[in-house]
Coordinates of C-alpha atoms in Angstrom, one line a residue:
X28 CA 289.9 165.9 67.2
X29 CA 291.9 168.3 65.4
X30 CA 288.9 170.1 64.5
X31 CA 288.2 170.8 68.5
X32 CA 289.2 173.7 70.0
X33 CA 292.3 173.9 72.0
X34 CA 292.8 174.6 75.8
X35 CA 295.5 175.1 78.0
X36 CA 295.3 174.4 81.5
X37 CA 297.0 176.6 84.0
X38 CA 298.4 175.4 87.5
X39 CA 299.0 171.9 85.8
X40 CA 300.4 169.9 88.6
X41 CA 298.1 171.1 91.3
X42 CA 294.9 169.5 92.2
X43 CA 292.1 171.2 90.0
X44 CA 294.5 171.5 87.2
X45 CA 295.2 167.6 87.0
X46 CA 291.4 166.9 87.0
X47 CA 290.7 170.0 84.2
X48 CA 293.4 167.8 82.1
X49 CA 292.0 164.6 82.4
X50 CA 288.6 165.7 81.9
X51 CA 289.8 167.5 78.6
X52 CA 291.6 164.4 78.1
X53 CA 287.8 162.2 78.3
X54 CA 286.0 164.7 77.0
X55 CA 284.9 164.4 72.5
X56 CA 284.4 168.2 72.3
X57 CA 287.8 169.8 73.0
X58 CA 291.7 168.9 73.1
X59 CA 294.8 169.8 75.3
X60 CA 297.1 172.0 73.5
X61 CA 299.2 173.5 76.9
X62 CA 299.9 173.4 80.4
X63 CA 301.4 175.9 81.9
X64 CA 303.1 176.1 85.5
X65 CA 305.2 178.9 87.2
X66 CA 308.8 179.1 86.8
X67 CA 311.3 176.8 88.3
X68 CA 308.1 173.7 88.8
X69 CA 309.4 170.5 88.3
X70 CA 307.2 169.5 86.0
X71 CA 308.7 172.1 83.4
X72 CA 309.6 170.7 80.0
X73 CA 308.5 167.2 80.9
X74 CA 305.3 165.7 79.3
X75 CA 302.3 166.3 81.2
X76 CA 300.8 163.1 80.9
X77 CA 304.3 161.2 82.1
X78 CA 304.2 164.0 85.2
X79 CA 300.9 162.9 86.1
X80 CA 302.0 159.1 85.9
X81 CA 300.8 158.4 83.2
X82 CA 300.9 157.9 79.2
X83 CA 302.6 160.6 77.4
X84 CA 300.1 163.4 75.8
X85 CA 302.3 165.4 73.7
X86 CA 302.0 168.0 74.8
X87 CA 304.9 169.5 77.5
X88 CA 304.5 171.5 80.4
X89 CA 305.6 175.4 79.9
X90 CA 306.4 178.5 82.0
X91 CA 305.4 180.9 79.4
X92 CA 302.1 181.4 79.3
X93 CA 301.7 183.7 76.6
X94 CA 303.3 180.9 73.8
X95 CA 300.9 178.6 75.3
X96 CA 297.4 180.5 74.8
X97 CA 298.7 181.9 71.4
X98 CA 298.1 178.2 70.3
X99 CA 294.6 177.9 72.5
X100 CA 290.6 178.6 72.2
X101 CA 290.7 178.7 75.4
X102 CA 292.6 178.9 78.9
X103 CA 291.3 177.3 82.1
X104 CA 292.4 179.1 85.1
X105 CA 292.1 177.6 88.5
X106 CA 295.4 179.7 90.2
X107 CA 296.4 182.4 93.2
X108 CA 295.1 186.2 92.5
X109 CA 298.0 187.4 91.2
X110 CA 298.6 185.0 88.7
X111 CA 295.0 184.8 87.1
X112 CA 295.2 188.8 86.8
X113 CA 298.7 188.1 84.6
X114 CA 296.5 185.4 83.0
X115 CA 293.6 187.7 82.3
X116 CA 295.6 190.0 79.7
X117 CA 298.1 187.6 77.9
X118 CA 294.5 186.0 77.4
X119 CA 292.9 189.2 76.2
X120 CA 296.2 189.1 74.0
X121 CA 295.4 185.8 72.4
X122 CA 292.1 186.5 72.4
X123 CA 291.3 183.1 74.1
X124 CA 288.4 182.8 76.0
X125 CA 289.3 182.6 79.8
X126 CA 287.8 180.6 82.6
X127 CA 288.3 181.7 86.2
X128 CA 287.7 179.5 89.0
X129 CA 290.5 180.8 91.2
X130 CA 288.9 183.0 94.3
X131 CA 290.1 185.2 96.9
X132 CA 290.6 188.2 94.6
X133 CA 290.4 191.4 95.8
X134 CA 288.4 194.7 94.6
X135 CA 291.8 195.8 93.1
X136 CA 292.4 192.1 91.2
X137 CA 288.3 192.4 90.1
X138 CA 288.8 195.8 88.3
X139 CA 292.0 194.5 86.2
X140 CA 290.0 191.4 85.4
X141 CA 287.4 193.7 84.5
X142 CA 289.7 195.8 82.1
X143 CA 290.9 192.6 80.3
X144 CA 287.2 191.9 79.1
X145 CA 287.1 194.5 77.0
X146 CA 288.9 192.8 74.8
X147 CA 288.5 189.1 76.1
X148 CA 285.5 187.0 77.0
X149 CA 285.8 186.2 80.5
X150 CA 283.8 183.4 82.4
X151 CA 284.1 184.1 85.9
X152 CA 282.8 182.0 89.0
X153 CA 282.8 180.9 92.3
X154 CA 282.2 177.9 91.7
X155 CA 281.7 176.1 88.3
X156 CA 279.1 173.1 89.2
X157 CA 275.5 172.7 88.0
X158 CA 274.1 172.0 91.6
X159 CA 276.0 175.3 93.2
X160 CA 274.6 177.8 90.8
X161 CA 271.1 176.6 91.1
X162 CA 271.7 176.7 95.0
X163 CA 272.8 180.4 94.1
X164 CA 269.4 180.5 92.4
X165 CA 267.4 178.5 95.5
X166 CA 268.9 181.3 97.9
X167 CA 268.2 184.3 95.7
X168 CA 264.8 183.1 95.8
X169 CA 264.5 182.2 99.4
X170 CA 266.0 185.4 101.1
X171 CA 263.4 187.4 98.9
X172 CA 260.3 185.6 99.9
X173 CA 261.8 185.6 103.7
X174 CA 261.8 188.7 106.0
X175 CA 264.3 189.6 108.7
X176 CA 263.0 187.9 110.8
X177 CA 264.6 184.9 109.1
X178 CA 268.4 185.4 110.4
X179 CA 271.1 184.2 107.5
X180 CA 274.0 182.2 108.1
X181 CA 276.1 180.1 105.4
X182 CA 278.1 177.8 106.2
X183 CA 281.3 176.3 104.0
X184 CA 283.8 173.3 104.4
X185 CA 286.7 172.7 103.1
X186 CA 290.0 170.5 102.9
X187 CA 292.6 172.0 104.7
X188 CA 295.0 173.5 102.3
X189 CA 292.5 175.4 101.1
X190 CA 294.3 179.5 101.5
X191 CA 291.4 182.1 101.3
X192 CA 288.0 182.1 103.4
X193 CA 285.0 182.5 102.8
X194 CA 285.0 180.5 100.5
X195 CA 284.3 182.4 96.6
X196 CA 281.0 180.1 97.0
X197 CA 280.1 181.1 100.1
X198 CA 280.7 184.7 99.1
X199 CA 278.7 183.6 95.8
X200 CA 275.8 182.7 98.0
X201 CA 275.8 185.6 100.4
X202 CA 275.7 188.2 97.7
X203 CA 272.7 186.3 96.5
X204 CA 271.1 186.6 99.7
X205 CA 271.4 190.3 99.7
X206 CA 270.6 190.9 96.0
X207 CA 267.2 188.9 97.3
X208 CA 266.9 191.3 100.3
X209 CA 268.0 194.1 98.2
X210 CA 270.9 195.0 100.2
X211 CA 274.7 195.5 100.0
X212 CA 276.7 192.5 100.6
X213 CA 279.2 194.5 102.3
X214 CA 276.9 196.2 104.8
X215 CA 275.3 193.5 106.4
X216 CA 278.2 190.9 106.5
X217 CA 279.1 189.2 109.6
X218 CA 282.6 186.7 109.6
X219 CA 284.9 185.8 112.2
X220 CA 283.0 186.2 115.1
X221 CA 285.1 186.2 118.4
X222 CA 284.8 186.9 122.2
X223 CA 281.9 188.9 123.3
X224 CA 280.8 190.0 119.9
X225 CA 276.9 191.3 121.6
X226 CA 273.9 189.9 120.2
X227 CA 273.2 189.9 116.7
X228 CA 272.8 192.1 114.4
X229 CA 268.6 191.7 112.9
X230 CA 269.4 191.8 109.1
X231 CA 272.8 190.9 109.2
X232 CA 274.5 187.8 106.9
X233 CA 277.2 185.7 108.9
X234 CA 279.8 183.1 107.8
X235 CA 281.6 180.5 109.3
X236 CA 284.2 178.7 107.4
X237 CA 285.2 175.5 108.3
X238 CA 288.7 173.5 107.1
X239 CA 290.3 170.4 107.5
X240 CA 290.9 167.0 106.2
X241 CA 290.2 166.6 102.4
X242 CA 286.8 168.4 102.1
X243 CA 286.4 169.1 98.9
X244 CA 283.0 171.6 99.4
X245 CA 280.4 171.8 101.7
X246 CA 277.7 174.7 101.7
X247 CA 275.0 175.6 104.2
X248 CA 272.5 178.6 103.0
X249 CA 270.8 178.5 107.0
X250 CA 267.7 181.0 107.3
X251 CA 266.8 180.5 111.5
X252 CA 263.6 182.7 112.6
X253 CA 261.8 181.3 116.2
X254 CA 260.4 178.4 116.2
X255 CA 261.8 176.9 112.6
X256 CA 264.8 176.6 110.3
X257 CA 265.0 176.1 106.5
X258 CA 268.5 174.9 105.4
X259 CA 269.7 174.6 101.9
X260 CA 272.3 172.5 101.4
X261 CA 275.1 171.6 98.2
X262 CA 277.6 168.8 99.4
X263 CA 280.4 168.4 96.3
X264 CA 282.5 164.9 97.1
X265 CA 284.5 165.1 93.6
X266 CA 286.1 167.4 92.0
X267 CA 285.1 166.1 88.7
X268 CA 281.9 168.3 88.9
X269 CA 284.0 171.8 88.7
X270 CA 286.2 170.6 85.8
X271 CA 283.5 169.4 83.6
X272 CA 281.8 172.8 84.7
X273 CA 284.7 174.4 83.8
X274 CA 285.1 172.4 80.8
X275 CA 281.2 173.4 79.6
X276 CA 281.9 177.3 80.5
X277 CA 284.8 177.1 77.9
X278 CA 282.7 175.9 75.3
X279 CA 280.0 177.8 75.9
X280 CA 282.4 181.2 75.8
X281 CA 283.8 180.4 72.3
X282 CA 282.4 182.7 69.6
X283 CA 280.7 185.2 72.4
X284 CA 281.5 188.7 72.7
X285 CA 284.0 190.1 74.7
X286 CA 282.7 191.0 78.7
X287 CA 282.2 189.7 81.5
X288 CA 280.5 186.0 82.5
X289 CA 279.4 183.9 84.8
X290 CA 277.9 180.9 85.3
X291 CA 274.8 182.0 85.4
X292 CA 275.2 183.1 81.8
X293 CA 276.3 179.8 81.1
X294 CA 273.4 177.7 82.2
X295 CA 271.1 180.1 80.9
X296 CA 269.7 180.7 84.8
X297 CA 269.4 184.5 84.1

Protein backbone atom coordinates (compact mmCIF):
# COMPACT_ATOMS: atom_id res chain seq x y z
CA UNK A 1 0.00 0.00 0.00
CA UNK A 2 2.88 2.27 0.28
CA UNK A 3 3.35 2.08 -3.35
CA UNK A 4 -0.42 3.74 -3.84
CA UNK A 5 -0.82 7.08 -4.27
CA UNK A 6 -1.74 9.38 -1.54
CA UNK A 7 -4.97 11.50 -0.98
CA UNK A 8 -6.11 13.91 1.36
CA UNK A 9 -9.60 14.54 1.93
CA UNK A 10 -10.85 18.00 2.52
CA UNK A 11 -14.09 18.81 4.74
CA UNK A 12 -13.15 15.62 6.85
CA UNK A 13 -15.90 15.66 9.37
CA UNK A 14 -18.68 16.55 7.17
CA UNK A 15 -20.83 14.10 5.39
CA UNK A 16 -19.21 13.46 1.86
CA UNK A 17 -15.81 13.83 3.40
CA UNK A 18 -16.46 10.85 5.96
CA UNK A 19 -17.67 8.59 3.13
CA UNK A 20 -14.50 9.75 0.62
CA UNK A 21 -12.29 8.46 3.81
CA UNK A 22 -13.78 5.32 4.28
CA UNK A 23 -13.98 4.48 0.82
CA UNK A 24 -10.15 5.30 0.43
CA UNK A 25 -9.98 3.48 3.49
CA UNK A 26 -11.77 -0.02 1.43
CA UNK A 27 -10.43 0.85 -1.49
CA UNK A 28 -6.69 -1.56 -2.83
CA UNK A 29 -5.62 1.23 -5.19
CA UNK A 30 -4.94 4.32 -3.05
CA UNK A 31 -4.15 5.40 0.66
CA UNK A 32 -5.10 8.28 3.10
CA UNK A 33 -2.32 10.54 3.69
CA UNK A 34 -4.46 13.90 5.14
CA UNK A 35 -7.58 15.36 6.24
CA UNK A 36 -7.93 18.64 6.39
CA UNK A 37 -10.74 20.84 8.11
CA UNK A 38 -11.06 24.68 8.64
CA UNK A 39 -9.56 26.27 11.52
CA UNK A 40 -10.81 26.10 15.05
CA UNK A 41 -12.92 22.28 13.96
CA UNK A 42 -12.91 20.10 16.67
CA UNK A 43 -11.60 17.42 15.08
CA UNK A 44 -8.16 19.30 14.72
CA UNK A 45 -5.11 17.37 15.81
CA UNK A 46 -7.16 14.37 16.71
CA UNK A 47 -6.90 11.09 14.59
CA UNK A 48 -9.40 10.89 12.01
CA UNK A 49 -10.31 7.49 12.36
CA UNK A 50 -10.92 7.98 16.47
CA UNK A 51 -13.07 11.28 15.27
CA UNK A 52 -15.18 9.23 13.09
CA UNK A 53 -15.54 6.52 16.03
CA UNK A 54 -13.57 4.44 15.06
CA UNK A 55 -10.00 2.68 14.93
CA UNK A 56 -7.18 4.98 14.71
CA UNK A 57 -5.72 5.62 10.98
CA UNK A 58 -2.60 7.55 11.59
CA UNK A 59 -3.08 9.89 10.09
CA UNK A 60 -4.44 13.36 12.12
CA UNK A 61 -6.75 15.85 11.07
CA UNK A 62 -5.00 19.42 9.95
CA UNK A 63 -5.95 23.04 9.25
CA UNK A 64 -3.21 23.63 6.91
CA UNK A 65 -3.95 22.51 3.76
CA UNK A 66 -0.95 23.25 1.96
CA UNK A 67 1.34 20.76 4.39
CA UNK A 68 -1.29 18.30 3.79
CA UNK A 69 -1.27 18.10 -0.29
CA UNK A 70 2.56 18.64 -0.30
CA UNK A 71 2.55 14.97 0.99
CA UNK A 72 -0.65 13.87 -1.60
CA UNK A 73 -1.24 12.54 -5.30
CA UNK A 74 -4.24 13.76 -4.95
CA UNK A 75 -6.85 16.03 -3.02
CA UNK A 76 -10.57 15.27 -2.91
CA UNK A 77 -12.64 18.31 -2.53
CA UNK A 78 -16.24 18.22 -1.63
CA UNK A 79 -16.36 22.00 0.32
CA UNK A 80 -18.13 25.74 0.13
CA UNK A 81 -16.95 27.95 -3.07
CA UNK A 82 -14.65 29.85 -1.35
CA UNK A 83 -12.81 27.20 0.09
CA UNK A 84 -12.31 24.86 -3.04
CA UNK A 85 -11.04 28.14 -5.02
CA UNK A 86 -8.20 28.33 -1.93
CA UNK A 87 -7.93 24.56 -2.55
CA UNK A 88 -7.52 24.94 -6.30
CA UNK A 89 -4.01 26.75 -6.10
CA UNK A 90 -2.25 25.34 -3.00
CA UNK A 91 -3.20 22.17 -5.27
CA UNK A 92 -1.71 23.72 -8.43
CA UNK A 93 1.24 24.29 -5.80
CA UNK A 94 1.62 20.66 -4.98
CA UNK A 95 0.86 19.75 -8.17
CA UNK A 96 -1.73 17.23 -6.84
CA UNK A 97 -4.41 16.37 -8.99
CA UNK A 98 -7.69 17.97 -7.58
CA UNK A 99 -11.17 16.62 -7.51
CA UNK A 100 -14.15 19.00 -7.21
CA UNK A 101 -17.41 17.93 -6.26
CA UNK A 102 -18.41 21.03 -4.35
CA UNK A 103 -21.12 23.18 -6.39
CA UNK A 104 -22.74 26.45 -6.26
CA UNK A 105 -19.69 28.34 -7.66
CA UNK A 106 -20.10 31.34 -9.32
CA UNK A 107 -18.72 32.73 -12.88
CA UNK A 108 -16.02 34.61 -10.76
CA UNK A 109 -15.03 31.11 -8.52
CA UNK A 110 -15.13 29.17 -12.30
CA UNK A 111 -12.48 31.53 -13.85
CA UNK A 112 -9.97 31.16 -10.70
CA UNK A 113 -10.53 27.45 -10.90
CA UNK A 114 -9.84 27.84 -14.45
CA UNK A 115 -6.41 29.75 -13.84
CA UNK A 116 -5.25 27.08 -11.34
CA UNK A 117 -5.34 24.35 -14.24
CA UNK A 118 -2.80 25.69 -15.96
CA UNK A 119 -0.68 24.40 -13.84
CA UNK A 120 -2.88 21.55 -12.09
CA UNK A 121 -5.11 18.87 -13.41
CA UNK A 122 -8.46 19.50 -12.37
CA UNK A 123 -11.43 17.03 -12.41
CA UNK A 124 -14.47 18.99 -12.05
CA UNK A 125 -18.16 17.80 -11.73
CA UNK A 126 -21.55 18.06 -10.74
CA UNK A 127 -21.85 15.13 -9.82
CA UNK A 128 -19.28 12.24 -9.67
CA UNK A 129 -21.60 8.91 -10.23
CA UNK A 130 -21.62 6.49 -13.21
CA UNK A 131 -25.53 6.60 -13.59
CA UNK A 132 -25.70 10.73 -13.49
CA UNK A 133 -23.19 11.25 -16.30
CA UNK A 134 -24.74 8.81 -18.56
CA UNK A 135 -28.17 10.49 -17.70
CA UNK A 136 -26.15 13.81 -18.75
CA UNK A 137 -25.48 11.66 -21.92
CA UNK A 138 -29.38 10.29 -22.21
CA UNK A 139 -30.56 14.15 -22.04
CA UNK A 140 -27.96 15.48 -24.51
CA UNK A 141 -29.35 12.98 -26.76
CA UNK A 142 -32.92 13.39 -26.04
CA UNK A 143 -33.34 17.34 -26.32
CA UNK A 144 -31.51 17.04 -29.75
CA UNK A 145 -33.75 14.51 -31.37
CA UNK A 146 -36.86 16.45 -29.66
CA UNK A 147 -38.23 19.84 -30.92
CA UNK A 148 -39.78 22.70 -28.99
CA UNK A 149 -42.55 21.41 -28.91
CA UNK A 150 -41.24 19.09 -26.22
CA UNK A 151 -41.24 21.65 -23.11
CA UNK A 152 -38.09 20.85 -20.55
CA UNK A 153 -38.32 20.71 -17.01
CA UNK A 154 -35.79 19.03 -14.48
CA UNK A 155 -36.56 18.33 -11.51
CA UNK A 156 -33.94 17.73 -8.24
CA UNK A 157 -34.37 16.55 -4.52
CA UNK A 158 -32.45 16.87 -1.97
CA UNK A 159 -31.88 16.52 2.00
CA UNK A 160 -32.54 19.52 3.61
CA UNK A 161 -29.22 21.00 4.63
CA UNK A 162 -28.30 21.03 1.34
CA UNK A 163 -27.16 25.32 0.75
CA UNK A 164 -27.18 26.10 -3.05
CA UNK A 165 -30.10 25.30 -5.68
CA UNK A 166 -30.22 24.08 -8.44
CA UNK A 167 -28.57 21.62 -7.67
CA UNK A 168 -24.67 21.51 -9.73
CA UNK A 169 -26.55 18.25 -11.29
CA UNK A 170 -29.54 19.74 -12.24
CA UNK A 171 -27.47 22.62 -13.68
CA UNK A 172 -25.25 19.66 -15.25
CA UNK A 173 -28.33 18.38 -16.91
CA UNK A 174 -29.82 21.61 -18.12
CA UNK A 175 -26.71 22.70 -19.87
CA UNK A 176 -26.96 19.48 -21.61
CA UNK A 177 -30.28 20.09 -22.78
CA UNK A 178 -29.29 23.19 -24.40
CA UNK A 179 -25.93 22.07 -25.84
CA UNK A 180 -28.57 19.36 -27.56
CA UNK A 181 -30.82 22.27 -28.64
CA UNK A 182 -27.87 24.30 -29.42
CA UNK A 183 -28.73 27.05 -27.13
CA UNK A 184 -27.37 29.12 -24.27
CA UNK A 185 -28.08 27.75 -20.95
CA UNK A 186 -28.45 31.15 -19.65
CA UNK A 187 -30.99 32.35 -22.13
CA UNK A 188 -33.60 29.99 -21.91
CA UNK A 189 -33.50 29.20 -18.09
CA UNK A 190 -36.59 29.30 -16.07
CA UNK A 191 -36.16 28.87 -11.85
CA UNK A 192 -38.15 30.05 -9.10
CA UNK A 193 -41.30 30.57 -10.57
CA UNK A 194 -43.78 32.63 -8.39
CA UNK A 195 -47.27 34.45 -8.62
CA UNK A 196 -48.55 35.19 -11.96
CA UNK A 197 -45.49 34.38 -13.90
CA UNK A 198 -47.84 34.32 -17.66
CA UNK A 199 -47.70 31.34 -19.64
CA UNK A 200 -44.66 29.75 -20.60
CA UNK A 201 -42.08 30.59 -22.37
CA UNK A 202 -41.96 27.85 -25.92
CA UNK A 203 -38.19 26.93 -25.77
CA UNK A 204 -37.55 27.68 -22.37
CA UNK A 205 -35.70 25.16 -19.60
CA UNK A 206 -37.30 25.36 -15.99
CA UNK A 207 -36.19 24.01 -12.56
CA UNK A 208 -37.76 23.21 -9.51
CA UNK A 209 -35.68 22.19 -6.61
CA UNK A 210 -37.04 20.38 -4.06
CA UNK A 211 -35.44 19.88 -0.22
CA UNK A 212 -36.17 18.17 2.85
CA UNK A 213 -35.61 15.26 4.98
CA UNK A 214 -32.35 13.15 4.09
CA UNK A 215 -32.60 13.10 0.26
CA UNK A 216 -29.52 12.34 -0.82
CA UNK A 217 -30.34 13.01 -4.90
CA UNK A 218 -33.17 12.79 -6.98
CA UNK A 219 -33.16 14.04 -10.75
CA UNK A 220 -36.06 14.35 -13.20
CA UNK A 221 -34.93 15.30 -17.03
CA UNK A 222 -39.12 15.85 -17.91
CA UNK A 223 -39.63 16.65 -21.87
CA UNK A 224 -43.91 17.29 -21.80
CA UNK A 225 -45.30 18.09 -25.56
CA UNK A 226 -49.51 17.36 -25.93
CA UNK A 227 -50.61 14.34 -25.61
CA UNK A 228 -47.22 12.48 -24.05
CA UNK A 229 -44.37 12.82 -21.65
CA UNK A 230 -40.90 11.13 -21.62
CA UNK A 231 -39.17 11.37 -18.25
CA UNK A 232 -35.64 10.36 -17.51
CA UNK A 233 -35.03 9.69 -14.22
CA UNK A 234 -31.48 9.12 -11.76
CA UNK A 235 -32.60 8.27 -8.04
CA UNK A 236 -29.02 8.10 -5.82
CA UNK A 237 -29.98 6.47 -2.14
CA UNK A 238 -26.14 6.31 -0.96
CA UNK A 239 -23.68 8.31 -1.03
CA UNK A 240 -21.19 5.71 -1.61
CA UNK A 241 -21.74 6.08 -5.42
CA UNK A 242 -20.07 9.88 -5.49
CA UNK A 243 -17.09 8.88 -3.33
CA UNK A 244 -16.11 5.87 -5.32
CA UNK A 245 -16.81 8.23 -8.33
CA UNK A 246 -14.74 10.55 -6.81
CA UNK A 247 -12.29 8.01 -5.82
CA UNK A 248 -12.08 6.64 -9.78
CA UNK A 249 -11.70 10.52 -11.13
CA UNK A 250 -8.58 10.75 -8.79
CA UNK A 251 -7.07 7.87 -10.30
CA UNK A 252 -7.87 8.48 -13.48
CA UNK A 253 -6.30 12.27 -13.24
CA UNK A 254 -2.86 10.95 -12.04
CA UNK A 255 -0.21 11.26 -14.75
CA UNK A 256 -2.57 13.60 -17.11
CA UNK A 257 -1.86 16.88 -18.24
CA UNK A 258 -2.58 19.91 -16.63
CA UNK A 259 -6.42 21.49 -17.66
CA UNK A 260 -9.51 21.21 -17.11
CA UNK A 261 -11.84 17.73 -16.57
CA UNK A 262 -14.80 16.36 -16.07
CA UNK A 263 -16.47 13.34 -15.76
CA UNK A 264 -17.11 12.94 -18.96
CA UNK A 265 -13.45 12.67 -19.59
CA UNK A 266 -13.23 10.26 -17.00
CA UNK A 267 -15.60 7.62 -18.25
CA UNK A 268 -14.43 8.05 -21.65
CA UNK A 269 -18.26 9.34 -22.63
CA UNK A 270 -16.80 12.11 -24.97
Amino acid sequence: MTDSPGIVVTGASGRMGQMLIRTIQDSSKARLVGAVEREGHAWIGQDIGAAMGGPETGVTVTDDPLEAFASAQAVIDFTSPAATVAFAGLAAQARAVHVIGTTGMTDEDLARIHVAARHATIIRAGNMSLGVNLLVQLTKQVAAALDEDYDIEIIEAHHNQKVDAPSGTALMLGEAAADGRGVDLGAVSDRGRDGITGKRERGHIGFTAIRGGDIVGEHDVLFAAAGERITLRHVASDRAVFARGALKAALWGLGRKPGEYDMLDVLGLK
